[in-house]
Amino acid sequence: MAKKAPKQDKSSAPVALSTKDRKTLSSLRELAGSVVQYAERSRPPHFEVPSRSLSNVKYNQTRRIIEMGSGANRRELFNLGQAKSFMQTVLVGSKCKGLIEQGKTASIRQIFYLCKHTIKGTSENTFDEQEECDPIIEDVEVMLNTLREELHVFASNRGTMVGNITINDSGDTIDCSRMGSGGYSIPSIVEPDVIEFRECDAKFILHVEKDTVWRRFNEDKFWKEHNCILTHGGGQPPRGVRRLLSRLHNELKLPVYCLLDNDPWGYYIYSVLKQGSINLAYESARMAIPEARYLGLRSKDFQECELPDSVQIKLNEQDIKRAKQIAGYPWFEKKKTWQKEIEQMLKNGFKLEVESLISKDISYVTEEYVPQRLEDKDFLD
Amino acid sequence: MSAVKARSSPGQKTLEFSGGPRPVDSDAKGAKLNGSVEPNGQAAGGHASEQNGAAGDNASSHHVDHGRGKRRATAESMAAKQRDISVSEFFAKNRHLLGFDNPRKALLTTVKEAVDNSLDACEEAGIVPEIWVIVEATGNNRFKVSVQDNGPGIVKKQIPLIFGKLLYGSKFHRLRMSRGQQGIGISAAGMYGMLTTGKPVKIISKLSPKKPAHYFELQIDTKRNQPEIINGKGDGVDVEGGKDFHERLKKHGIDWETHYKAAAGQEPQEVRSGTRVTIELEGRFIRGRGSVDEYLEQTAIANPHVTLHYKDADGNESSYERSTTDMPPEPKEIKPHPYGVELGRLVTMLKDTHAGTISAFLTESFSRVSSGVARKLCEEAKISTRMNPKKVGRQEADSLYQAIQTTRISSPSTDCLVPIGEQLILKGLHQVVPGEFYCAATRPPAVYRGNPFLIEVGLAYGGVSSAQKVPLEALTELLSESDARTLRQFLMNTFDGIGSEASDKILTEAKMGTRQSPAKLKKDEIVQLHAAMRNVNLSEGQSMQVLRYANRVPLQFQPAACAITQSVIGNNWRAYGLSQSRGNLPQGPVTVMVHMASVWVPFTSESKEAIAGYPEIQKELRLGLQAVGRKLGMYLNRKVKVRQEGERRSIFLRYLGEVADAVGVLQEYSDKKRTEIYEKLLSIAKRKTAEADTKYDDRGRKVEQAEEEFGENVLIVNPETHEEVQQ
């Protein structure tokens, strides 16, 4: 056993490690150290993995974000159901160590390939699917109380930004008002050591749900006219987008308005942006934007905007279930406006996509709908 | 028959009377009972009543005669045709009753009768039996069957009677556990041989090395049921014993196994006494189910004290060595129990007895009848205890019979039964049936209809099917010999334990049609089939093999009619971890042997192929099967558990290397230090799984004690090494 030396390029000069890196490395060492300690005392080793389930999250009323509780799951090496994930956990840890030492970053997909191999003497793979690997990476994050980027792991880019802001990304100055039709692709890691804000004229941020809507706004130069930053997160926004929005909001004091579909999914995206997600509750403090506002679409819009019947999409059973679940979340429970909103949608019996506004006019959403809302300050909190 | 009807159509009456035996009136019945009752009830009964019928015809024909046309036959002309039917003639025409229905079965029955007789003789004399069976093909579908034993031999004057007269023997008149019962078998085989080939039965018998050996060539006079000696001018030939005996035998052209097979480096010992019978008959030599091979193999299982040497029709020689030299104890002869006696038998016994009074008759002729019981019986039957048995009339005999049925008489003593014994069943099964788990159960004796009997059950689990052992050449031969129409049928008929499911599996694997003809297979197709038979996992499709025995004799035919098979099917094997669909034998690599030992085994027919299902027998069968089933269930359960535990451990072990590697990387350990960590984790894993073994059962409950024990009479064998693991 234990013959595989880590693939370290020993000829190249050692990479300069940041303090953060050193801290991460030492916590990785500690993780392995606990296994050694147990083994030497002839005790079965185990890890405590903070639980990332709904039961272990709390809504912090004062900070208005979702926080992770103290609950943790034991992961034992000598437990039939946990043996493999125990092995996977230390394996992911050891690969992250390699990344840090080499000063490189890898996507979660790459980590999956880095860790995937056939276990010696068997036909079994350490990992078969990326879906197995992703939660293990998150486990390592929470166990070490580190951030994903500190482990040198990133997710694929998803989400785009344009607007009157100039930033520095890894040494390159980027003027986000000159990004053409494509926009600036928001990276997965947007910490200050990667992205610095240089100049910002924008007065607010408009976050839309998806790419198609974002293109409409960009084409119509909405951000120019209204002096704002325009972002989208490709549906459920990834960490990079959330973290960037949070930094823009907190560091540049820019209010965030969200233009999302009028359906349970849209409500949930808003919820994640505002309070944080259940799965990544440990990151809420860095990512949640409790002051974010919900601009649209609203259940009342079908009538108010006099939309044709043809744009309605019937709520299916799952939508109804999900809507009721969302209405029951502690952070929505006491907000009468939200209860009314969800109730209205259920009463309507249909959902509306932002694209439905196109039935009025191609640029109705950029020229009338959003400006009107902004002017009226007609948001949901 | 009503009088009115008789008058209205008198002609019909005549015809009916002469047409067949109708013993309806009491007169006729009386005549039958008073007439001599021959051992063969069927032939004698038919004969007697035919005469009665003729008499009735004669009496009534007078007044219906006139006015009619020509008579077809007169009573006198008919009387001329009415005569004795000899037992031999009867069986010559009804050979199927004795197991000679087809050439294939005839060959087997001949071997079987000869071997059974030899074993009975050896055991009665207290000689550890050694049997030689030689089957030679002489062409034209004829086979010469020779069976020799090392028994006590037969005295000269008895030889012709034993081998040349039907229904002559020592076993019919007594109640004693033995293989043969009626004294029909071997002489019927000889008669069959004579009828089909015209060749006489050859017998040589030797009592001791010094004394001369008697050599006879016999034919049976089927009309008189008498032996006819052909050689030595009707006297047989004596071959002088002593020195040069073997040379003299050769000169006479007599085959004789002179010496026992010796262990390597030892002087072979001379066969001092014994009998050899040679019968030439028309037959068919086959392998597989219902073959001589199978019979000998099964005999070896139930008779672990016997050594069998076998040379088959193709000249292959094989031996089944005895696994013990302990002879089974001699079975005691018992008197019949009153419950087992029928009215007719009772009447005969009353006539034959020497006792002066009924009371003495009852106590002397029956077991478990004390004078007190005898008095009670007489009271119940309202006859005097001092009555002369010879004067007991039909009416009184009937009431005595009724009295026996209603009076409580204690069960017969059961020490007359000699079971094979659990230990020897295990040995016998282990010797012949490959497997990994064996268990046996001998039930205490019980009684059906006044006959004591006991049931023994043995079980072997885990053997491979005979289909997987068969070599290519043998398969080619089997295919060419088979009379099965389809391949599927061929597989099912030839190999034990292969049911329809398994044969379908094999044929799918071989990519052949189920309805293909076995004889028309090409060479490469046979190779393909052979490979498929080897490769297919048959243990699931295999159905249980049931070996049935009655007094140590294997029963090879009519399994469906037999109480043993019915009980096996009726038992719920699912409870013991085997799969079984309703009304079928369970599936799995299991062989079950069931032995019924009794002073009188109730066969469903004279050919002794199936046991009748009396409720008492069925109950004992059920209990015996359940006893071995429970043990099998425990074994299978434990096996599953061991496998699960092994899997558990292997899961841990599988990941330990990876964990040690990753920890080593994180801690920047040297290879040596990594190996150390691995070793430490390994020892924890072993301890952890061992702990789990003892602490929890499969439901996760804590177990106080170690495993439940199998109890006695279990043999576990490591299937790879064939070493005994546990006994």
Coordinates of C-alpha atoms in Angstrom, one line a residue, chain A residues 1-6 28-29 32-33 35-36 38-40 42-45 77-80 83-84 86-87 90-91 93-94 97 101 117-120 122 124 126, chain B residues 644 647-649 651-671 673-678 680-688:
Chain A
M1 CA 0.0 0.0 0.0
A2 CA 0.8 3.6 0.2
K3 CA 3.3 3.7 -2.6
K4 CA 1.8 6.4 -4.7
A5 CA 3.8 9.5 -4.1
P6 CA 1.9 12.8 -4.8
L28 CA -5.7 19.6 6.4
R29 CA -2.8 18.2 8.4
A32 CA -5.2 13.5 8.9
G33 CA -3.5 13.8 12.3
V35 CA -6.9 9.6 12.0
V36 CA -3.3 8.9 13.0
Y38 CA -7.0 7.2 16.6
A39 CA -5.0 4.5 14.8
E40 CA -2.2 4.7 17.3
S42 CA -6.2 1.5 18.4
R43 CA -9.4 3.3 18.2
P44 CA -11.6 3.4 15.1
P45 CA -11.2 6.8 13.5
L77 CA -14.2 4.5 9.0
F78 CA -15.5 1.3 10.4
N79 CA -19.1 1.7 9.6
L80 CA -20.3 -0.1 6.5
A83 CA -16.4 3.6 5.2
K84 CA -16.3 4.7 1.6
F86 CA -14.6 8.4 5.0
M87 CA -12.0 7.2 2.5
V90 CA -9.3 12.0 3.2
L91 CA -8.7 11.4 -0.5
G93 CA -8.2 16.4 1.4
S94 CA -5.0 15.0 0.1
K97 CA -3.1 19.7 -0.4
E101 CA 1.3 23.3 -2.7
H117 CA -9.1 5.8 -9.6
T118 CA -9.6 2.1 -9.3
I119 CA -9.0 0.9 -5.8
K120 CA -6.0 -1.5 -5.8
T122 CA -10.6 -4.5 -6.7
E124 CA -14.2 -0.6 -7.6
T126 CA -12.9 5.6 -5.5
Chain B
Q644 CA -22.1 -11.2 4.9
E647 CA -18.2 -8.9 2.7
R648 CA -18.2 -6.5 5.6
R649 CA -14.6 -7.1 6.4
I651 CA -15.4 -3.5 2.4
F652 CA -13.2 -2.1 5.2
L653 CA -10.1 -3.7 3.9
R654 CA -10.7 -2.4 0.5
Y655 CA -10.7 1.2 1.7
L656 CA -8.0 1.0 4.3
G657 CA -5.2 1.2 1.7
E658 CA -6.7 4.4 0.2
V659 CA -7.1 6.0 3.6
A660 CA -3.6 5.2 4.7
D661 CA -2.3 6.6 1.4
A662 CA -4.3 9.8 1.7
V663 CA -3.3 10.3 5.3
G664 CA 0.3 9.6 4.4
V665 CA 0.2 12.3 1.8
L666 CA -1.4 14.8 4.1
Q667 CA 1.1 14.0 6.9
E668 CA 4.0 13.7 4.5
Y669 CA 4.8 10.3 5.9
S670 CA 7.5 8.0 4.5
D671 CA 6.3 4.8 2.9
K673 CA 5.2 5.1 8.3
R674 CA 2.3 4.8 5.9
T675 CA 2.5 1.0 6.0
E676 CA 2.5 1.3 9.8
I677 CA -0.7 3.3 9.8
Y678 CA -2.2 0.8 7.4
K680 CA -2.8 -0.4 12.6
L681 CA -6.0 0.4 10.8
L682 CA -6.1 -3.2 9.6
S683 CA -5.9 -4.6 13.1
I684 CA -8.7 -2.3 14.2
A685 CA -10.7 -3.5 11.3
K686 CA -10.2 -7.2 12.2
R687 CA -11.1 -6.5 15.8
K688 CA -14.1 -4.5 14.8

